[in-house]
Amino acid sequence: MNRFVLAVFRKSPVVIIAVALFASAALAKPKIVILATGGTIAGAQASSAEVGYKSGSFSVDDLIKAVPQLKDVADISGEQVANIGSQTMNHEVWLKLAKRVNEVLAGDADGVVITHGTDTLEETGYFLDLVVKSDKPVVLVGSMRPATAISADGPANLYNAVSLAGNPEAKGRGALIVLNDEIHYAREATKTNSTSLDTFKSPNRGRAGVMNTGKVHFFSQNTTRHTTKSELSVDGKTVKDLPRVEIVYSYANLGRDMVDFLVSSGVKGIVLAGVGDGNSTDDALAGLAEAAKKGVAVVRSTRTGSGLIVRNVEVDDDKLGFIAAMELNPQKARILLMLGLMKTQDRNALQKMFMEY
Ligand code: ASP
């Protein structure tokens, strides 16, 4: 330290205090809350050589204890929101989770990590992308092997997730998914393989980035509307407030019975998991056109797993009163339509949402 600096220090205790405060702030670890919902990451086998296991067997405290290194990267606390296999994920848990994420991020936490099964991880992620009202990082993480497996992937994934949630670079990007050393925007990601560790892909826009032992490398921005820029909200809502939207899967020889049944049972929206470019049989399209005339919102998506469904290609959306899903796969289109219908029934306004979110 040169003489001038020493002289200032001697003369001014205020400077010393300011420097000490600055140094301690620089050293302070981010405060991360882990909200656990179950899944394979908390799953247990009867023995590590068995293929069968039960999701949601371990608690959030067990998950945190299993990775002592988490304490080096963040001040951690954990809460158990649910403990289920994500194949049974439902609107009730979603509302609870959205409320808690919003509460936690409105407080002094720097970010949130949600442990979750991989089956519906992309759906919960996209739901939160639309209804969380904060720029702070929201990171969803799961694993493909149960916690008791030989070479379980959960601990490393959790370490990456906590590191990412505490990283300022993760701010303002919407909900993120971390698995297998890859970062995906929840809007883009989809589970593509039933068992492989390399299961999450972002087929339309590509990965958000990669991670290695907690170190973050982003490749791209999320340019869609999400979180603080989203007009969609579930604040104060109960399960009954969420309009019923169902998915009809298209295939050769599909009739209109399924569509007619849904309309007669009072559904507010139908998403077509269409073949190819959001197509279906004449029968099914006739049923859907009638549904649209009766006021049911009909969205055309695709079962192909990727690609853009735009208006009026092989199907005359203008004439039949349909909405094109754009980039959203059927399960995500269902979520946007459900939340969108809580704001408006207007077809053009709903179509605009599918262009922006
Ligand atoms: N069925 C499990 C779940 O979604 C699969 C997993 O977590 O990988 O909870």
PDB file of N, CA and C in Angstrom, residues 30 110 135-139 162-174 176 183 185 208-211 214-222 226:
ATOM      1  N   PRO A  30     -24.541 -15.366  -2.224  1.00  0.00           N
ATOM      2  CA  PRO A  30     -25.949 -15.139  -2.555  1.00  0.00           C
ATOM      3  C   PRO A  30     -26.857 -16.003  -1.683  1.00  0.00           C
ATOM      4  N   ASP A 110     -31.752 -14.011  -3.285  1.00  0.00           N
ATOM      5  CA  ASP A 110     -31.179 -13.586  -4.573  1.00  0.00           C
ATOM      6  C   ASP A 110     -31.661 -14.452  -5.726  1.00  0.00           C
ATOM      7  N   ASP A 135     -37.234 -10.349 -11.653  1.00  0.00           N
ATOM      8  CA  ASP A 135     -36.096 -10.542 -12.556  1.00  0.00           C
ATOM      9  C   ASP A 135     -35.062 -11.494 -11.966  1.00  0.00           C
ATOM     10  N   LYS A 136     -35.239 -11.823 -10.665  1.00  0.00           N
ATOM     11  CA  LYS A 136     -34.229 -12.672 -10.020  1.00  0.00           C
ATOM     12  C   LYS A 136     -34.277 -14.090 -10.610  1.00  0.00           C
ATOM     13  N   PRO A 137     -33.147 -14.788 -10.598  1.00  0.00           N
ATOM     14  CA  PRO A 137     -33.106 -16.102 -11.239  1.00  0.00           C
ATOM     15  C   PRO A 137     -34.072 -17.129 -10.638  1.00  0.00           C
ATOM     16  N   VAL A 138     -34.750 -17.842 -11.538  1.00  0.00           N
ATOM     17  CA  VAL A 138     -35.616 -18.973 -11.171  1.00  0.00           C
ATOM     18  C   VAL A 138     -35.052 -20.168 -11.933  1.00  0.00           C
ATOM     19  N   VAL A 139     -34.496 -21.130 -11.198  1.00  0.00           N
ATOM     20  CA  VAL A 139     -33.812 -22.257 -11.845  1.00  0.00           C
ATOM     21  C   VAL A 139     -34.489 -23.563 -11.457  1.00  0.00           C
ATOM     22  N   VAL A 162     -27.787 -24.306  -8.058  1.00  0.00           N
ATOM     23  CA  VAL A 162     -27.601 -23.305  -6.987  1.00  0.00           C
ATOM     24  C   VAL A 162     -26.578 -22.253  -7.443  1.00  0.00           C
ATOM     25  N   SER A 163     -25.524 -22.701  -8.091  1.00  0.00           N
ATOM     26  CA  SER A 163     -24.521 -21.747  -8.596  1.00  0.00           C
ATOM     27  C   SER A 163     -25.152 -20.804  -9.605  1.00  0.00           C
ATOM     28  N   LEU A 164     -25.983 -21.355 -10.490  1.00  0.00           N
ATOM     29  CA  LEU A 164     -26.620 -20.537 -11.525  1.00  0.00           C
ATOM     30  C   LEU A 164     -27.590 -19.535 -10.900  1.00  0.00           C
ATOM     31  N   ALA A 165     -28.363 -19.992  -9.921  1.00  0.00           N
ATOM     32  CA  ALA A 165     -29.351 -19.102  -9.286  1.00  0.00           C
ATOM     33  C   ALA A 165     -28.666 -17.948  -8.560  1.00  0.00           C
ATOM     34  N   GLY A 166     -27.429 -18.153  -8.138  1.00  0.00           N
ATOM     35  CA  GLY A 166     -26.696 -17.102  -7.431  1.00  0.00           C
ATOM     36  C   GLY A 166     -25.855 -16.245  -8.363  1.00  0.00           C
ATOM     37  N   ASN A 167     -25.929 -16.516  -9.639  1.00  0.00           N
ATOM     38  CA  ASN A 167     -25.083 -15.799 -10.607  1.00  0.00           C
ATOM     39  C   ASN A 167     -25.857 -14.623 -11.217  1.00  0.00           C
ATOM     40  N   PRO A 168     -25.343 -13.398 -11.085  1.00  0.00           N
ATOM     41  CA  PRO A 168     -26.071 -12.235 -11.638  1.00  0.00           C
ATOM     42  C   PRO A 168     -26.379 -12.356 -13.126  1.00  0.00           C
ATOM     43  N   GLU A 169     -25.591 -13.139 -13.852  1.00  0.00           N
ATOM     44  CA  GLU A 169     -25.837 -13.323 -15.299  1.00  0.00           C
ATOM     45  C   GLU A 169     -27.151 -14.040 -15.590  1.00  0.00           C
ATOM     46  N   ALA A 170     -27.674 -14.720 -14.578  1.00  0.00           N
ATOM     47  CA  ALA A 170     -28.929 -15.476 -14.791  1.00  0.00           C
ATOM     48  C   ALA A 170     -30.158 -14.598 -14.618  1.00  0.00           C
ATOM     49  N   LYS A 171     -29.938 -13.330 -14.204  1.00  0.00           N
ATOM     50  CA  LYS A 171     -31.070 -12.414 -13.958  1.00  0.00           C
ATOM     51  C   LYS A 171     -31.755 -12.008 -15.259  1.00  0.00           C
ATOM     52  N   GLY A 172     -33.063 -11.851 -15.173  1.00  0.00           N
ATOM     53  CA  GLY A 172     -33.814 -11.282 -16.296  1.00  0.00           C
ATOM     54  C   GLY A 172     -33.963 -12.194 -17.494  1.00  0.00           C
ATOM     55  N   ARG A 173     -33.729 -13.481 -17.313  1.00  0.00           N
ATOM     56  CA  ARG A 173     -33.789 -14.411 -18.446  1.00  0.00           C
ATOM     57  C   ARG A 173     -35.023 -15.297 -18.416  1.00  0.00           C
ATOM     58  N   GLY A 174     -35.897 -15.113 -17.421  1.00  0.00           N
ATOM     59  CA  GLY A 174     -37.040 -16.011 -17.296  1.00  0.00           C
ATOM     60  C   GLY A 174     -36.614 -17.308 -16.635  1.00  0.00           C
ATOM     61  N   LEU A 176     -35.250 -20.875 -15.928  1.00  0.00           N
ATOM     62  CA  LEU A 176     -34.182 -21.654 -16.560  1.00  0.00           C
ATOM     63  C   LEU A 176     -34.224 -23.095 -16.079  1.00  0.00           C
ATOM     64  N   ILE A 183     -27.785 -25.458 -19.822  1.00  0.00           N
ATOM     65  CA  ILE A 183     -28.805 -24.504 -19.368  1.00  0.00           C
ATOM     66  C   ILE A 183     -29.786 -24.320 -20.523  1.00  0.00           C
ATOM     67  N   TYR A 185     -33.635 -22.348 -21.619  1.00  0.00           N
ATOM     68  CA  TYR A 185     -34.782 -21.523 -21.260  1.00  0.00           C
ATOM     69  C   TYR A 185     -35.978 -22.463 -21.133  1.00  0.00           C
ATOM     70  N   ALA A 208     -29.613 -22.354 -23.925  1.00  0.00           N
ATOM     71  CA  ALA A 208     -29.287 -21.019 -23.419  1.00  0.00           C
ATOM     72  C   ALA A 208     -27.797 -20.926 -23.122  1.00  0.00           C
ATOM     73  N   GLY A 209     -27.205 -22.043 -22.725  1.00  0.00           N
ATOM     74  CA  GLY A 209     -25.788 -22.031 -22.386  1.00  0.00           C
ATOM     75  C   GLY A 209     -25.355 -23.366 -21.827  1.00  0.00           C
ATOM     76  N   VAL A 210     -24.147 -23.384 -21.281  1.00  0.00           N
ATOM     77  CA  VAL A 210     -23.645 -24.605 -20.649  1.00  0.00           C
ATOM     78  C   VAL A 210     -23.056 -24.260 -19.284  1.00  0.00           C
ATOM     79  N   MET A 211     -22.844 -25.282 -18.474  1.00  0.00           N
ATOM     80  CA  MET A 211     -22.245 -25.087 -17.149  1.00  0.00           C
ATOM     81  C   MET A 211     -21.199 -26.154 -16.935  1.00  0.00           C
ATOM     82  N   GLY A 214     -20.397 -25.497 -11.765  1.00  0.00           N
ATOM     83  CA  GLY A 214     -20.864 -24.216 -11.244  1.00  0.00           C
ATOM     84  C   GLY A 214     -20.504 -23.001 -12.087  1.00  0.00           C
ATOM     85  N   LYS A 215     -19.628 -23.179 -13.070  1.00  0.00           N
ATOM     86  CA  LYS A 215     -19.221 -22.031 -13.915  1.00  0.00           C
ATOM     87  C   LYS A 215     -20.184 -21.904 -15.086  1.00  0.00           C
ATOM     88  N   VAL A 216     -20.637 -20.651 -15.313  1.00  0.00           N
ATOM     89  CA  VAL A 216     -21.742 -20.411 -16.246  1.00  0.00           C
ATOM     90  C   VAL A 216     -21.251 -19.807 -17.561  1.00  0.00           C
ATOM     91  N   HIS A 217     -21.752 -20.320 -18.677  1.00  0.00           N
ATOM     92  CA  HIS A 217     -21.458 -19.726 -19.998  1.00  0.00           C
ATOM     93  C   HIS A 217     -22.759 -19.623 -20.768  1.00  0.00           C
ATOM     94  N   PHE A 218     -23.289 -18.402 -20.885  1.00  0.00           N
ATOM     95  CA  PHE A 218     -24.517 -18.219 -21.666  1.00  0.00           C
ATOM     96  C   PHE A 218     -24.172 -18.010 -23.137  1.00  0.00           C
ATOM     97  N   PHE A 219     -25.032 -18.567 -24.008  1.00  0.00           N
ATOM     98  CA  PHE A 219     -24.827 -18.407 -25.458  1.00  0.00           C
ATOM     99  C   PHE A 219     -25.814 -17.408 -26.068  1.00  0.00           C
ATOM    100  N   SER A 220     -26.989 -17.289 -25.449  1.00  0.00           N
ATOM    101  CA  SER A 220     -28.047 -16.516 -26.132  1.00  0.00           C
ATOM    102  C   SER A 220     -28.942 -15.807 -25.121  1.00  0.00           C
ATOM    103  N   GLN A 221     -29.693 -14.840 -25.623  1.00  0.00           N
ATOM    104  CA  GLN A 221     -30.665 -14.100 -24.801  1.00  0.00           C
ATOM    105  C   GLN A 221     -32.037 -14.740 -24.952  1.00  0.00           C
ATOM    106  N   ASN A 222     -32.907 -14.506 -23.979  1.00  0.00           N
ATOM    107  CA  ASN A 222     -34.307 -14.901 -24.117  1.00  0.00           C
ATOM    108  C   ASN A 222     -35.076 -13.652 -24.560  1.00  0.00           C
ATOM    109  N   HIS A 226     -41.697 -12.545 -20.748  1.00  0.00           N
ATOM    110  CA  HIS A 226     -41.757 -13.442 -19.584  1.00  0.00           C
ATOM    111  C   HIS A 226     -41.680 -12.624 -18.297  1.00  0.00           C
TER     112      HIS A 226
END
